[in-house]
Amino acid sequence: MKLKISPTAFAEMQKHAEATYPNECCGFFYGKDGEIRNIEVAKIVTNSKEGDQRRRFEVSPLDYLKAERYADEIGQTLLGIYHSHPEHPAIPSEHDLKQAVPFFSYIIISVMKGKTEVTKSWQLDDAGKFEEEEIL
Ligand SMILES: [Zn+2]
């Protein structure tokens, strides 16, 4: 899958990732699915992980429900989740793999010393492994 992220949505994700540093941030993004996924809207979600959030994030079931509703409201598709990796590369962890669901794109933003660096996106393949997506 290929992704195109609108500059506004991308800027919001980056700002969020820096604001929550050294903790992980997370959020949903919405847009139009197709041969190329067009991401148009990013929306912040509270990291509901209890305790240390530097290496983990969690999205509550209620927030998933709200995200589905919001997608309907704005007439777009819920395409995935972004989260940050403070002081770590933009590569999914074992934990990320366990939590991943098919269809979603998983955008990971690496934040080094409080500044966003590499951003990569991943999607589960048929074998249940993460495959990197191309960000155009
Ligand atoms: Zn992660």
Short mmCIF file of C-alpha atoms and ligand atoms in Angstrom, two decimals:
data_model
loop_
_atom_site.label_atom_id
_atom_site.label_comp_id
_atom_site.label_asym_id
_atom_site.label_seq_id
_atom_site.Cartn_x
_atom_site.Cartn_y
_atom_site.Cartn_z
CA MET A 1 0.00 0.00 0.00
CA LYS A 2 1.06 3.56 -0.68
CA LEU A 3 0.20 6.51 1.50
CA LYS A 4 -0.16 10.15 0.84
CA ILE A 5 -0.38 12.27 3.97
CA SER A 6 -1.76 15.79 3.76
CA PRO A 7 0.72 18.39 5.06
CA THR A 8 -1.78 19.49 7.72
CA ALA A 9 -2.36 15.98 9.04
CA PHE A 10 1.36 15.26 8.99
CA ALA A 11 2.17 18.47 10.86
CA GLU A 12 -0.42 17.62 13.52
CA MET A 13 1.02 14.16 14.08
CA GLN A 14 4.52 15.58 14.38
CA LYS A 15 3.46 18.32 16.76
CA HIS A 16 1.65 15.77 18.91
CA ALA A 17 4.66 13.45 18.94
CA GLU A 18 6.93 16.26 20.14
CA ALA A 19 4.44 17.56 22.70
CA THR A 20 4.11 14.19 24.46
CA TYR A 21 7.84 13.39 24.38
CA PRO A 22 9.38 11.47 26.22
CA ASN A 23 6.11 9.54 26.26
CA GLU A 24 4.46 7.86 23.31
CA CYS A 25 1.58 9.65 21.67
CA CYS A 26 -1.15 8.06 19.61
CA GLY A 27 -3.99 9.05 17.38
CA PHE A 28 -6.20 8.04 14.49
CA PHE A 29 -6.18 9.20 10.91
CA TYR A 30 -8.87 9.36 8.30
CA GLY A 31 -9.11 9.75 4.59
CA LYS A 32 -9.92 7.94 1.38
CA ASP A 33 -8.84 4.41 0.69
CA GLY A 34 -7.80 3.30 -2.78
CA GLU A 35 -4.74 2.29 -4.71
CA ILE A 36 -3.12 5.12 -2.82
CA ARG A 37 -4.37 5.89 0.65
CA ASN A 38 -5.01 9.58 1.02
CA ILE A 39 -4.75 10.65 4.62
CA GLU A 40 -6.53 13.92 5.16
CA VAL A 41 -7.32 14.21 8.86
CA ALA A 42 -5.33 13.27 11.98
CA LYS A 43 -6.94 13.21 15.37
CA ILE A 44 -5.28 12.99 18.76
CA VAL A 45 -6.26 10.17 21.10
CA THR A 46 -5.34 9.86 24.76
CA ASN A 47 -2.73 7.24 25.44
CA SER A 48 -4.71 5.15 27.90
CA LYS A 49 -1.79 2.94 28.88
CA GLU A 50 -1.45 2.94 32.65
CA GLY A 51 1.99 3.46 34.10
CA ASP A 52 5.08 4.01 31.98
CA GLN A 53 4.15 5.43 28.58
CA ARG A 54 7.66 5.83 27.21
CA ARG A 55 7.52 2.49 25.40
CA ARG A 56 3.82 1.75 25.16
CA PHE A 57 0.56 3.14 24.00
CA GLU A 58 -2.96 1.88 24.29
CA VAL A 59 -6.22 3.00 22.74
CA SER A 60 -9.36 2.35 24.78
CA PRO A 61 -12.32 0.47 23.24
CA LEU A 62 -14.43 3.60 23.72
CA ASP A 63 -11.96 5.66 21.72
CA TYR A 64 -12.11 3.10 18.90
CA LEU A 65 -15.88 3.40 18.89
CA LYS A 66 -15.69 7.20 18.87
CA ALA A 67 -13.21 7.05 16.00
CA GLU A 68 -15.58 4.92 13.92
CA ARG A 69 -18.38 7.37 14.58
CA TYR A 70 -16.21 10.33 13.73
CA ALA A 71 -15.29 8.73 10.41
CA ASP A 72 -18.99 8.43 9.58
CA GLU A 73 -19.57 12.03 10.61
CA ILE A 74 -16.91 13.42 8.32
CA GLY A 75 -17.62 10.94 5.54
CA GLN A 76 -14.13 9.46 5.51
CA THR A 77 -12.59 6.09 6.24
CA LEU A 78 -10.73 5.31 9.44
CA LEU A 79 -7.43 4.22 7.92
CA GLY A 80 -5.19 3.59 10.89
CA ILE A 81 -3.30 4.65 13.96
CA TYR A 82 -0.20 6.75 14.36
CA HIS A 83 2.08 6.65 17.37
CA SER A 84 5.50 7.86 18.33
CA HIS A 85 8.66 6.03 19.29
CA PRO A 86 10.62 8.27 21.65
CA GLU A 87 14.36 7.56 21.32
CA HIS A 88 13.65 4.56 19.10
CA PRO A 89 13.54 3.96 15.37
CA ALA A 90 10.26 4.02 13.44
CA ILE A 91 10.09 0.23 13.41
CA PRO A 92 7.21 -1.67 15.02
CA SER A 93 7.88 -3.47 18.30
CA GLU A 94 6.69 -6.97 19.21
CA HIS A 95 4.00 -5.26 21.24
CA ASP A 96 2.89 -3.24 18.21
CA LEU A 97 2.60 -6.45 16.20
CA LYS A 98 0.47 -8.12 18.86
CA GLN A 99 -1.96 -5.21 18.88
CA ALA A 100 -2.15 -4.73 15.14
CA VAL A 101 -5.29 -5.43 13.15
CA PRO A 102 -5.61 -6.04 9.40
CA PHE A 103 -6.45 -3.17 7.05
CA PHE A 104 -5.07 -0.43 9.32
CA SER A 105 -1.94 1.48 8.43
CA TYR A 106 0.39 2.02 11.37
CA ILE A 107 2.34 5.21 11.11
CA ILE A 108 5.30 5.38 13.48
CA ILE A 109 7.12 8.63 14.15
CA SER A 110 10.57 8.42 15.64
CA VAL A 111 11.32 11.24 18.09
CA MET A 112 14.94 11.80 19.02
CA LYS A 113 15.83 14.26 21.78
CA GLY A 114 12.36 15.77 21.49
CA LYS A 115 12.48 16.31 17.73
CA THR A 116 10.63 14.22 15.18
CA GLU A 117 12.85 12.38 12.75
CA VAL A 118 12.00 9.43 10.53
CA THR A 119 8.36 8.54 9.88
CA LYS A 120 7.44 5.14 8.49
CA SER A 121 4.19 3.33 7.92
CA TRP A 122 3.42 -0.36 8.28
CA GLN A 123 0.61 -2.71 7.47
CA LEU A 124 -0.02 -6.36 8.33
CA ASP A 125 0.47 -8.69 5.38
CA ASP A 126 -1.43 -11.94 4.84
CA ALA A 127 1.10 -13.83 6.93
CA GLY A 128 0.51 -11.53 9.90
CA LYS A 129 3.84 -9.73 9.59
CA PHE A 130 4.42 -6.02 9.22
CA GLU A 131 5.24 -4.80 5.76
CA GLU A 132 6.51 -1.29 5.23
CA GLU A 133 4.30 1.04 3.22
CA GLU A 134 5.58 3.69 0.92
CA ILE A 135 4.91 7.27 2.00
CA LEU A 136 4.70 9.45 -1.07
ZN ZN B 1 5.34 1.18 18.85
#
